[in-house]
Tab-separated table of C-alpha atoms and ligand atoms in Angstrom:
chain	number	residue	atom	x	y	z
A	453	MET	CA	-3.280	-27.108	-4.174
A	454	ALA	CA	0.111	-26.104	-5.412
A	455	VAL	CA	3.008	-24.350	-4.074
A	456	LEU	CA	3.485	-21.354	-6.930
A	457	ASP	CA	6.421	-20.199	-8.293
A	458	ILE	CA	7.656	-16.793	-6.330
A	459	LEU	CA	8.689	-14.078	-8.738
A	460	LYS	CA	11.997	-12.204	-7.831
A	461	LEU	CA	13.932	-9.297	-8.783
A	462	PRO	CA	14.554	-7.887	-11.180
A	463	ASP	CA	11.440	-9.715	-13.090
A	464	PRO	CA	10.079	-6.677	-14.366
A	465	ARG	CA	5.989	-8.237	-13.695
A	466	LEU	CA	6.685	-7.044	-9.997
A	467	LYS	CA	6.378	-3.704	-11.317
A	468	GLN	CA	2.713	-4.091	-12.492
A	469	VAL	CA	-0.083	-2.768	-11.019
A	470	SER	CA	-3.012	-5.484	-10.411
A	471	GLU	CA	-6.728	-5.471	-11.066
A	472	PRO	CA	-9.751	-5.489	-8.196
A	473	VAL	CA	-11.109	-8.943	-7.674
A	474	THR	CA	-14.976	-9.065	-9.064
A	475	GLY	CA	-15.931	-12.608	-8.672
A	476	PHE	CA	-15.741	-14.911	-6.129
A	477	ASP	CA	-15.636	-18.339	-7.716
A	478	ALA	CA	-14.299	-21.759	-6.888
A	479	ALA	CA	-11.099	-20.501	-9.137
A	480	LEU	CA	-10.681	-17.679	-6.887
A	481	GLN	CA	-10.669	-19.898	-3.614
A	482	ALA	CA	-8.621	-22.427	-5.119
A	483	PHE	CA	-5.989	-19.421	-6.288
A	484	ILE	CA	-6.243	-18.141	-2.485
A	485	ASP	CA	-5.442	-21.762	-1.013
A	486	ASP	CA	-2.457	-22.044	-3.485
A	487	LEU	CA	-1.207	-18.559	-2.595
A	488	GLU	CA	-1.740	-19.397	0.878
A	489	GLU	CA	0.123	-23.220	0.794
A	490	THR	CA	2.911	-20.727	-1.344
A	491	ARG	CA	3.322	-18.245	1.745
A	492	GLN	CA	3.653	-21.323	4.153
A	493	ALA	CA	6.186	-23.251	1.871
A	494	GLY	CA	8.643	-20.192	2.068
A	495	PRO	CA	10.693	-18.776	4.993
A	496	ALA	CA	8.153	-17.942	7.303
A	497	ALA	CA	6.750	-15.196	5.480
A	498	VAL	CA	4.263	-13.169	7.326
A	499	GLY	CA	2.491	-11.912	3.772
A	500	ILE	CA	2.345	-12.504	0.656
A	501	ALA	CA	0.386	-11.206	-2.378
A	502	ALA	CA	-0.964	-12.470	-5.770
A	503	PRO	CA	1.708	-10.511	-7.967
A	504	GLN	CA	4.157	-11.981	-6.736
A	505	VAL	CA	2.932	-15.211	-7.977
A	506	GLY	CA	2.349	-13.560	-11.167
A	507	VAL	CA	-1.371	-13.548	-10.383
A	508	PHE	CA	-2.320	-9.550	-11.463
A	509	ARG	CA	-5.109	-9.628	-8.859
A	510	ARG	CA	-5.397	-7.577	-5.756
A	511	ILE	CA	-5.156	-10.399	-3.233
A	512	VAL	CA	-2.977	-10.610	-0.225
A	513	ILE	CA	-2.490	-12.736	2.511
A	514	ILE	CA	-0.693	-11.672	5.808
A	515	ASP	CA	-0.559	-13.394	9.299
A	516	CYS	CA	1.335	-11.933	12.200
A	517	SER	CA	0.001	-14.362	14.735
A	518	THR	CA	2.832	-16.853	14.503
A	519	THR	CA	6.190	-14.306	15.078
A	520	ARG	CA	8.918	-15.043	17.222
A	521	LYS	CA	8.040	-12.187	19.561
A	522	PRO	CA	4.292	-11.387	19.796
A	523	VAL	CA	2.851	-8.617	18.178
A	524	PRO	CA	-0.942	-6.844	18.048
A	525	ASN	CA	-2.436	-8.787	15.287
A	526	HIS	CA	-5.761	-10.151	13.905
A	527	GLY	CA	-4.849	-13.364	13.046
A	528	HIS	CA	-4.826	-14.845	9.664
A	529	LEU	CA	-6.352	-12.569	7.018
A	530	ILE	CA	-6.854	-12.874	3.311
A	531	LEU	CA	-7.941	-9.259	1.790
A	532	VAL	CA	-9.235	-8.943	-1.368
A	533	ASN	CA	-9.162	-5.369	-2.904
A	534	PRO	CA	-7.567	-3.673	-0.014
A	535	GLU	CA	-7.482	-0.371	0.759
A	536	ILE	CA	-6.064	1.527	3.570
A	537	THR	CA	-8.131	4.260	4.218
A	538	HIS	CA	-6.378	6.092	7.264
A	539	TRP	CA	-2.782	6.373	7.963
A	540	GLU	CA	-1.269	8.081	11.137
A	541	GLY	CA	2.436	7.925	12.681
A	542	TYR	CA	5.697	7.039	10.868
A	543	GLU	CA	8.593	4.576	12.022
A	544	PRO	CA	11.259	3.298	9.912
A	545	GLY	CA	11.460	-0.440	10.729
A	546	ARG	CA	13.102	-3.542	8.736
A	547	GLU	CA	11.530	-5.563	5.971
A	548	GLY	CA	12.016	-8.380	4.056
A	549	CYS	CA	10.330	-9.915	0.595
A	550	LEU	CA	10.244	-13.286	-0.466
A	551	SER	CA	10.763	-11.548	-3.990
A	552	VAL	CA	13.716	-10.172	-2.857
A	553	PRO	CA	15.591	-12.840	-0.714
A	554	ASP	CA	18.779	-11.350	-1.029
A	555	TYR	CA	18.087	-8.498	1.045
A	556	THR	CA	16.568	-6.498	3.844
A	557	GLY	CA	15.808	-2.816	4.120
A	558	ASN	CA	14.804	-0.045	6.335
A	559	VAL	CA	11.250	1.542	5.764
A	560	ILE	CA	9.476	4.282	6.889
A	561	ARG	CA	5.886	3.332	7.327
A	562	ALA	CA	2.757	4.432	9.036
A	563	THR	CA	2.306	3.347	12.503
A	564	GLN	CA	-1.524	3.390	12.311
A	565	ILE	CA	-3.797	2.263	9.663
A	566	ARG	CA	-7.190	1.638	8.839
A	567	LEU	CA	-7.834	-0.715	6.073
A	568	SER	CA	-11.013	-1.665	4.568
A	569	ALA	CA	-11.396	-4.967	2.228
A	570	LEU	CA	-13.242	-7.881	0.843
A	571	ASP	CA	-13.004	-11.124	2.662
A	572	ARG	CA	-12.282	-14.113	0.200
A	573	HIS	CA	-16.214	-14.572	-0.068
A	574	GLY	CA	-16.540	-10.793	-0.879
A	575	GLU	CA	-17.891	-9.824	2.406
A	576	PRO	CA	-16.895	-6.692	3.541
A	577	VAL	CA	-14.494	-6.329	6.723
A	578	GLU	CA	-12.301	-3.471	8.013
A	579	TYR	CA	-9.329	-3.622	10.443
A	580	GLU	CA	-7.499	-1.098	12.878
A	581	MET	CA	-4.108	-2.253	12.928
A	582	GLU	CA	-0.847	-0.849	14.521
A	583	GLY	CA	3.087	-1.844	14.594
A	584	TYR	CA	4.230	-4.532	12.531
A	585	GLU	CA	1.051	-5.849	11.501
A	586	ALA	CA	0.221	-2.456	10.208
A	587	ARG	CA	3.530	-2.557	8.601
A	588	ALA	CA	3.151	-5.869	6.628
A	589	ALA	CA	-0.398	-4.667	5.625
A	590	GLN	CA	1.547	-1.703	3.337
A	591	HIS	CA	4.240	-3.745	2.438
A	592	GLU	CA	1.787	-6.357	0.894
A	593	ILE	CA	-0.767	-3.504	-0.712
A	594	ASP	CA	2.482	-2.096	-1.838
A	595	HIS	CA	2.947	-5.142	-4.403
A	596	LEU	CA	-0.644	-4.428	-5.262
A	597	ASP	CA	0.763	-1.528	-7.131
A	598	GLY	CA	3.835	-2.687	-8.604
A	599	ILE	CA	6.179	-1.194	-5.412
A	600	LEU	CA	8.969	-3.062	-3.573
A	601	PHE	CA	10.285	-2.451	-0.245
A	602	VAL	CA	13.792	-1.368	-2.203
A	603	ASP	CA	11.670	1.260	-4.130
A	604	ARG	CA	10.810	2.989	-0.422
A	605	VAL	CA	14.356	2.799	1.187
A	606	VAL	CA	15.484	6.639	1.946
A	607	SER	CA	19.228	5.262	0.673
A	608	ARG	CA	20.053	2.438	-1.096
A	609	ARG	CA	23.543	2.840	0.168
A	610	THR	CA	22.744	3.052	3.750
A	611	ASP	CA	19.104	1.449	4.347
A	612	LEU	CA	19.744	-1.820	2.494
A	613	PHE	CA	21.210	-5.344	4.207
A	614	ARG	CA	22.686	-8.107	2.152
A	615	ARG	CA	20.799	-11.465	3.697
A	616	LYS	CA	22.965	-14.076	5.062
A	617	VAL	CA	21.962	-17.443	4.267
A	618	TYR	CA	23.447	-20.405	5.896
A	619	GLN	CA	22.343	-24.014	7.440
A	620	LYS	CA	22.804	-24.952	11.077
A	621	GLY	CA	21.948	-28.483	12.143
A	622	GLY	CA	20.116	-29.708	9.330
A	623	LYS	CA	17.611	-26.576	9.764
A	624	LYS	CA	17.859	-23.550	6.905
A	625	ASN	CA	17.999	-20.666	9.102
A	626	VAL	CA	17.973	-17.028	7.556
A	627	THR	CA	19.381	-14.211	9.454
A	628	THR	CA	20.412	-10.167	8.559
A	629	LYS	CA	23.767	-9.364	9.915
A	630	GLY	CA	24.460	-5.644	9.592
A	631	THR	CA	26.827	-5.940	6.682
A	632	LYS	CA	25.857	-2.248	4.500
A	633	ASN	CA	25.365	-3.219	0.850
A	634	THR	CA	27.727	-1.088	-1.151
A	635	LYS	CA	26.302	-1.518	-4.119
A	636	ASP	CA	24.043	1.172	-5.556
B	1515	NI	NI1	6.959	-8.648	-0.226
């Protein structure tokens, strides 16, 4: 297993559209394990997508089971070739991304979705998601189409926020303060 390097803005490869997975061999399983290790090595990311480590295949991992405030969720999910088949409701909410370490932003997402995908062994799965988990899935699936949350903020002037990183008690804490980014 290995922790992989995360591509960060403005790396143009983050704009690349990923290809569907067609084979579920040992190499895929090893890559999924590395992707998971990379997610866990980061600052408590609820999700990660393969293109964020430069592998342009349609694979995402989400896990909303360990959020500070509990949210409805389906636990740890590895989703291969995920497709959102139904959207309902819209709500703004704050998002961050391992590939955009310096900012968070307000993005409008569907509040309920239905999603079909394959699991890591190629078996079909289907989920109905709501709220935070639905948002995480939409964010990660966007990565597969080369879309970052910063591409979806209504206004870069008012909906992007600089992230404050500071050290406290020897532990790295990441918080967001309401300071508005004035750069466009
Ligand atoms: Ni992201």
